[in-house]
mmCIF file with all atom_site columns, C-alpha atoms in Angstrom:
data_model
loop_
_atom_site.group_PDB
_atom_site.id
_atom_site.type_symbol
_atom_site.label_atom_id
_atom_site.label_alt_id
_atom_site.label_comp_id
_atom_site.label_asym_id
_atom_site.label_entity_id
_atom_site.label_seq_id
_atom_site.pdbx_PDB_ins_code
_atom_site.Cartn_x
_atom_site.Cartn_y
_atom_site.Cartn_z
_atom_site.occupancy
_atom_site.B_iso_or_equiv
_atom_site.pdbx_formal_charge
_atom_site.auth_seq_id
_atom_site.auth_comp_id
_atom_site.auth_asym_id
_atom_site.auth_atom_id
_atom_site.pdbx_PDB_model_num
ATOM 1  C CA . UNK Y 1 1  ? 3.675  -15.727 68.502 1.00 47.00 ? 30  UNK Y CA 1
ATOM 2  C CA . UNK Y 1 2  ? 5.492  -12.738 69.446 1.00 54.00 ? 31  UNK Y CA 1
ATOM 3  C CA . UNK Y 1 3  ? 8.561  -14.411 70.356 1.00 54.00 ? 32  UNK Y CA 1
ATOM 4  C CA . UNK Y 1 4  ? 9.160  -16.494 67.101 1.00 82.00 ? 33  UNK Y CA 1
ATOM 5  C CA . UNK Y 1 5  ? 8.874  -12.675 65.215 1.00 84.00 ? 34  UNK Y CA 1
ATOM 6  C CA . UNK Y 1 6  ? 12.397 -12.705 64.722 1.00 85.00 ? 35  UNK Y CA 1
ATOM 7  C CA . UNK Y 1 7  ? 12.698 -16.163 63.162 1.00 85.00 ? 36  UNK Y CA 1
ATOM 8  C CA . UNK Y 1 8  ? 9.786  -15.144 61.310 1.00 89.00 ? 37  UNK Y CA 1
ATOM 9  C CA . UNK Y 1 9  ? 11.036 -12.386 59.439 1.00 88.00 ? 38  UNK Y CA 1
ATOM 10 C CA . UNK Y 1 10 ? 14.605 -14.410 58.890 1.00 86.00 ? 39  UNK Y CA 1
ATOM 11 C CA . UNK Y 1 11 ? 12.718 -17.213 57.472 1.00 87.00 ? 40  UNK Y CA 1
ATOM 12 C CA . UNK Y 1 12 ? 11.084 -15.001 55.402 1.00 89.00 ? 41  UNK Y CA 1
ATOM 13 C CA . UNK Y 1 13 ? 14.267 -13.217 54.361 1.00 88.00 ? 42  UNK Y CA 1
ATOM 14 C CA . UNK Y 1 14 ? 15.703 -16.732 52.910 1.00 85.00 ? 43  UNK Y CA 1
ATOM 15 C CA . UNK Y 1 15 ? 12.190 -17.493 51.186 1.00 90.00 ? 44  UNK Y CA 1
ATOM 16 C CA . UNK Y 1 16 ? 12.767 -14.712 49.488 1.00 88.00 ? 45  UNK Y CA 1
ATOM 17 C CA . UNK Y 1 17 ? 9.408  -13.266 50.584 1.00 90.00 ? 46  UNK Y CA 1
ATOM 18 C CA . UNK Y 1 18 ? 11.168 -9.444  51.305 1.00 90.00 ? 47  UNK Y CA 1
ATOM 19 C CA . UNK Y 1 19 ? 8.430  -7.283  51.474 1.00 93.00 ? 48  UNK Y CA 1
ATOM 20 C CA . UNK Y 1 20 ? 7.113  -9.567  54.355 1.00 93.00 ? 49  UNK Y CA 1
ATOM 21 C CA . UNK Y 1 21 ? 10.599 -9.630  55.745 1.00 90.00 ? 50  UNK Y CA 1
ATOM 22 C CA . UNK Y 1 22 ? 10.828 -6.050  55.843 1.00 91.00 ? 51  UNK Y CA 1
ATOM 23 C CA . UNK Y 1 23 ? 7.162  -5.807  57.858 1.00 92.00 ? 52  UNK Y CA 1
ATOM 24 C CA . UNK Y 1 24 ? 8.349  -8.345  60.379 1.00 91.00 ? 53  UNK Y CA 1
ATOM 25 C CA . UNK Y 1 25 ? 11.797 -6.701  60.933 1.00 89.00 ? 54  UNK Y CA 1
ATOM 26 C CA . UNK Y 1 26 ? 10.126 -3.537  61.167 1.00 90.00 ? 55  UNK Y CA 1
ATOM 27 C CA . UNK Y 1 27 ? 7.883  -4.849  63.678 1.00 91.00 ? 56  UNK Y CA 1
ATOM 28 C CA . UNK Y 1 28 ? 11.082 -6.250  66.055 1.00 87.00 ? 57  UNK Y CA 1
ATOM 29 C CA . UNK Y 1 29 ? 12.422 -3.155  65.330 1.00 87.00 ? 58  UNK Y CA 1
ATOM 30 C CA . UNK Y 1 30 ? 9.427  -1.154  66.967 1.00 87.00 ? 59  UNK Y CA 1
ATOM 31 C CA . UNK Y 1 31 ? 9.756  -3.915  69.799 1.00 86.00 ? 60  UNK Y CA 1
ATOM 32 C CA . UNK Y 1 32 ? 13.135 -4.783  70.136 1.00 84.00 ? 61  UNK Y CA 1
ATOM 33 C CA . UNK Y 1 33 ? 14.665 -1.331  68.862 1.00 84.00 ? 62  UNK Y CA 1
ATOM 34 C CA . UNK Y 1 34 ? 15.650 0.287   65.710 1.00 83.00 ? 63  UNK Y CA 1
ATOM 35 C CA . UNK Y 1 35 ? 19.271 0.053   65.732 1.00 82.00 ? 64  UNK Y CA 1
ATOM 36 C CA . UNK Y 1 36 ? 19.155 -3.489  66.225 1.00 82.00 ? 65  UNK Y CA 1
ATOM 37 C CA . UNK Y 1 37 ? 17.178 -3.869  62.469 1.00 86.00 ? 66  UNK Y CA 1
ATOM 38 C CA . UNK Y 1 38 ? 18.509 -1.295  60.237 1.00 85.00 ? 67  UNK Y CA 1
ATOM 39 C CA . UNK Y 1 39 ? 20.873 -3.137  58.751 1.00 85.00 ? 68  UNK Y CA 1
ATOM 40 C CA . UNK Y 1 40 ? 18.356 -6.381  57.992 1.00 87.00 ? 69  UNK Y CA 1
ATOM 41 C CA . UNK Y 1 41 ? 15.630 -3.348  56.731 1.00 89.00 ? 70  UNK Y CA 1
ATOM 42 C CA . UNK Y 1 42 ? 18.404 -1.667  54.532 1.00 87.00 ? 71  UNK Y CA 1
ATOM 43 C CA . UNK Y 1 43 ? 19.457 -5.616  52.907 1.00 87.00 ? 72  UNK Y CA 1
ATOM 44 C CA . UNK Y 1 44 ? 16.074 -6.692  52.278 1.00 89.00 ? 73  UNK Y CA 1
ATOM 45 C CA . UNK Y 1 45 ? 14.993 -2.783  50.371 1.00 87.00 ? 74  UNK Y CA 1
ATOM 46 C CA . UNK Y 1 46 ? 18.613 -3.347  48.423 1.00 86.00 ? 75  UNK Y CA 1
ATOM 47 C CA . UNK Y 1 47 ? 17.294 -6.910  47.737 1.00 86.00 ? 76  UNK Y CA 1
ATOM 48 C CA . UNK Y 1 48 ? 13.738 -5.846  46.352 1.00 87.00 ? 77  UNK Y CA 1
ATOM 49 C CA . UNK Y 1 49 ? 15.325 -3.007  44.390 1.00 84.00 ? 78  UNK Y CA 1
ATOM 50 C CA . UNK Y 1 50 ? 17.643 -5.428  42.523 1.00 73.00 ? 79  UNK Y CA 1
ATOM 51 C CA . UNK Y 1 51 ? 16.254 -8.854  42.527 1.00 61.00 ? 80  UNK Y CA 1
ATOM 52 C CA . UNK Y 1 52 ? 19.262 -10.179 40.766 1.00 54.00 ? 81  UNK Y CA 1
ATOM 53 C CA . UNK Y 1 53 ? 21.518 -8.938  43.042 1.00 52.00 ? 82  UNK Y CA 1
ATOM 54 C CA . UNK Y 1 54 ? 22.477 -12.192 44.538 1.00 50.00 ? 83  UNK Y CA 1
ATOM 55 C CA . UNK Y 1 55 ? 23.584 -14.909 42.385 1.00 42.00 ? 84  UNK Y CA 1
ATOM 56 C CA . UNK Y 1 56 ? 24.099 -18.526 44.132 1.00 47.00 ? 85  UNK Y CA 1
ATOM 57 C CA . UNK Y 1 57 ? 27.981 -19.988 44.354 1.00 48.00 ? 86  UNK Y CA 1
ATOM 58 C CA . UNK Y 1 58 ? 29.037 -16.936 43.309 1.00 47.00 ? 87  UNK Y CA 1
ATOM 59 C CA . UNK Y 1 59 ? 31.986 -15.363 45.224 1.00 51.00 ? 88  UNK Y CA 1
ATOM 60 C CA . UNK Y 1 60 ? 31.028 -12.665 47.590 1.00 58.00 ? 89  UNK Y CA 1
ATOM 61 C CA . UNK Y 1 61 ? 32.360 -9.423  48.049 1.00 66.00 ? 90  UNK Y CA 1
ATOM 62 C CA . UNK Y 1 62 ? 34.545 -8.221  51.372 1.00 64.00 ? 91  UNK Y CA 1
ATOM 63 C CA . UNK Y 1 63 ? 31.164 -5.827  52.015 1.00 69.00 ? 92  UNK Y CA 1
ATOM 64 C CA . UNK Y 1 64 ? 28.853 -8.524  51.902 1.00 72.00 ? 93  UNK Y CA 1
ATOM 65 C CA . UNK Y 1 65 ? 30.695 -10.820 53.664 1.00 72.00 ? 94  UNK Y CA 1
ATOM 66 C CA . UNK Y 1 66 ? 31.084 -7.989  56.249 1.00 74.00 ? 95  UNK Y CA 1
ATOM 67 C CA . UNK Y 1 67 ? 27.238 -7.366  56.222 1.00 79.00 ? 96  UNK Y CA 1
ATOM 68 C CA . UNK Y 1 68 ? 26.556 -11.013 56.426 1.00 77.00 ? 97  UNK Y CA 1
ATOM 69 C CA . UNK Y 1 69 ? 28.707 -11.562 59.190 1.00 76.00 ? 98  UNK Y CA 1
ATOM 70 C CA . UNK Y 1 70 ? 26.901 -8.368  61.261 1.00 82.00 ? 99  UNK Y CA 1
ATOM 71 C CA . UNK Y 1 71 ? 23.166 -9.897  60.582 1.00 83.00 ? 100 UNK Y CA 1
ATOM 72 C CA . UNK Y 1 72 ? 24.319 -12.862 62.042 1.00 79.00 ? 101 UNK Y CA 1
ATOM 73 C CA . UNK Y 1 73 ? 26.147 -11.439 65.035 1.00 83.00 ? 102 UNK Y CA 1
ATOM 74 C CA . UNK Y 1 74 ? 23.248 -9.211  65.426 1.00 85.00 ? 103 UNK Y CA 1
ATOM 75 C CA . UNK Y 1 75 ? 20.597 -11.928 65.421 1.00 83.00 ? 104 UNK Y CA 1
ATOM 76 C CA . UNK Y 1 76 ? 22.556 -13.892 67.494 1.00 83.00 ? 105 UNK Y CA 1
ATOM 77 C CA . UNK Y 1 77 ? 22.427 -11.290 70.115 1.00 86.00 ? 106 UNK Y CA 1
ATOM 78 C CA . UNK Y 1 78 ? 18.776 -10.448 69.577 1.00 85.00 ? 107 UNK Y CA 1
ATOM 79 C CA . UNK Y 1 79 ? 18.193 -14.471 70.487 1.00 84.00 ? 108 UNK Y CA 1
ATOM 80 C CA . UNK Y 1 80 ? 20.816 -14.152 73.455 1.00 86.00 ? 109 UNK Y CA 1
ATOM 81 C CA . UNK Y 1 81 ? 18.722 -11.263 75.275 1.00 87.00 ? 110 UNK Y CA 1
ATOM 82 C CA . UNK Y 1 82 ? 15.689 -11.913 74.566 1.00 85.00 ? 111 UNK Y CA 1
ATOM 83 C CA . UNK Y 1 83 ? 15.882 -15.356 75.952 1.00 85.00 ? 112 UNK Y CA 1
ATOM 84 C CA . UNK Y 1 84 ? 17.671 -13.330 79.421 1.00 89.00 ? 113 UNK Y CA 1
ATOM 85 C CA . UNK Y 1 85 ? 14.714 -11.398 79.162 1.00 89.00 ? 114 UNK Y CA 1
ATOM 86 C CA . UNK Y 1 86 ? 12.135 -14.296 79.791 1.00 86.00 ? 115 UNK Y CA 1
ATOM 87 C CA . UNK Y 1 87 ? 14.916 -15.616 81.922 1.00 89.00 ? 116 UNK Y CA 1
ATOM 88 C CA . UNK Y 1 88 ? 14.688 -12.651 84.399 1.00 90.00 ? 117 UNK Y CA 1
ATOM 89 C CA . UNK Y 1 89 ? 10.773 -12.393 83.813 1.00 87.00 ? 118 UNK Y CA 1
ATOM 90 C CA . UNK Y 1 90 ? 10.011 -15.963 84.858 1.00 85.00 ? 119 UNK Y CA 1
ATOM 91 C CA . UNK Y 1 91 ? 12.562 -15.390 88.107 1.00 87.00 ? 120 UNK Y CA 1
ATOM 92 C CA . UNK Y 1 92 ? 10.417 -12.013 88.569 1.00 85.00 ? 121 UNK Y CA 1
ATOM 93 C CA . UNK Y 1 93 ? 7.396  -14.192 88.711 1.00 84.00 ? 122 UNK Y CA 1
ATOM 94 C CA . UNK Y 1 94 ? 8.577  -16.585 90.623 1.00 82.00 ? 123 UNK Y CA 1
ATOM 95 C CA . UNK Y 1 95 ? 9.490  -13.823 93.663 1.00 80.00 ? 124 UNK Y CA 1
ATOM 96 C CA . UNK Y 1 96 ? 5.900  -12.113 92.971 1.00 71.00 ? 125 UNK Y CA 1
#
């Protein structure tokens, strides 16, 4: 269950379902580390504050674009180490 927490709170995030979002980033966060969630934290509180914020097909601005592209790059990374983590922790089991 733990490892899916990630995908969790990103599914969330595109349901819509922010507040839920924001409790499973914050969990990564406490897991994973801070810095790595801030800026999905800080999208989904802008999100909840103005619900109408994001309007489908409409053209996006050079700062969201900019955001968007850093939550991707940053869950991508999240996914890359944490699967090198269970990497190196099944070869750590395997030597035990």
């Amino acid at each position: 269950m733990e490892k899916d927490l990630v995908k969790r709170a990103h599914d969330a995030f595109h349901q819509g379902d922010y507040q839920r979002a924001i409790a499973l980033y914050q969990q990564a966060a406490y897991q994973y580390g801070q810095n790595l969630f801030d800026v999905n934290i800080k999208i989904c509180e802008q999100r909840l504050q103005k619900p109408g914020l994001v309007v489908k097909n409409a053209p996006k601005s050079v700062e969201s674009i900019a955001i968007a592209q850093q939550l991707a790059e940053t869950q991508e990374l999240l996914e890359y180490y944490y699967r090198r983590c269970q990497e190196l922790e099944y070869r750590l089991n395997d030597v035990i």
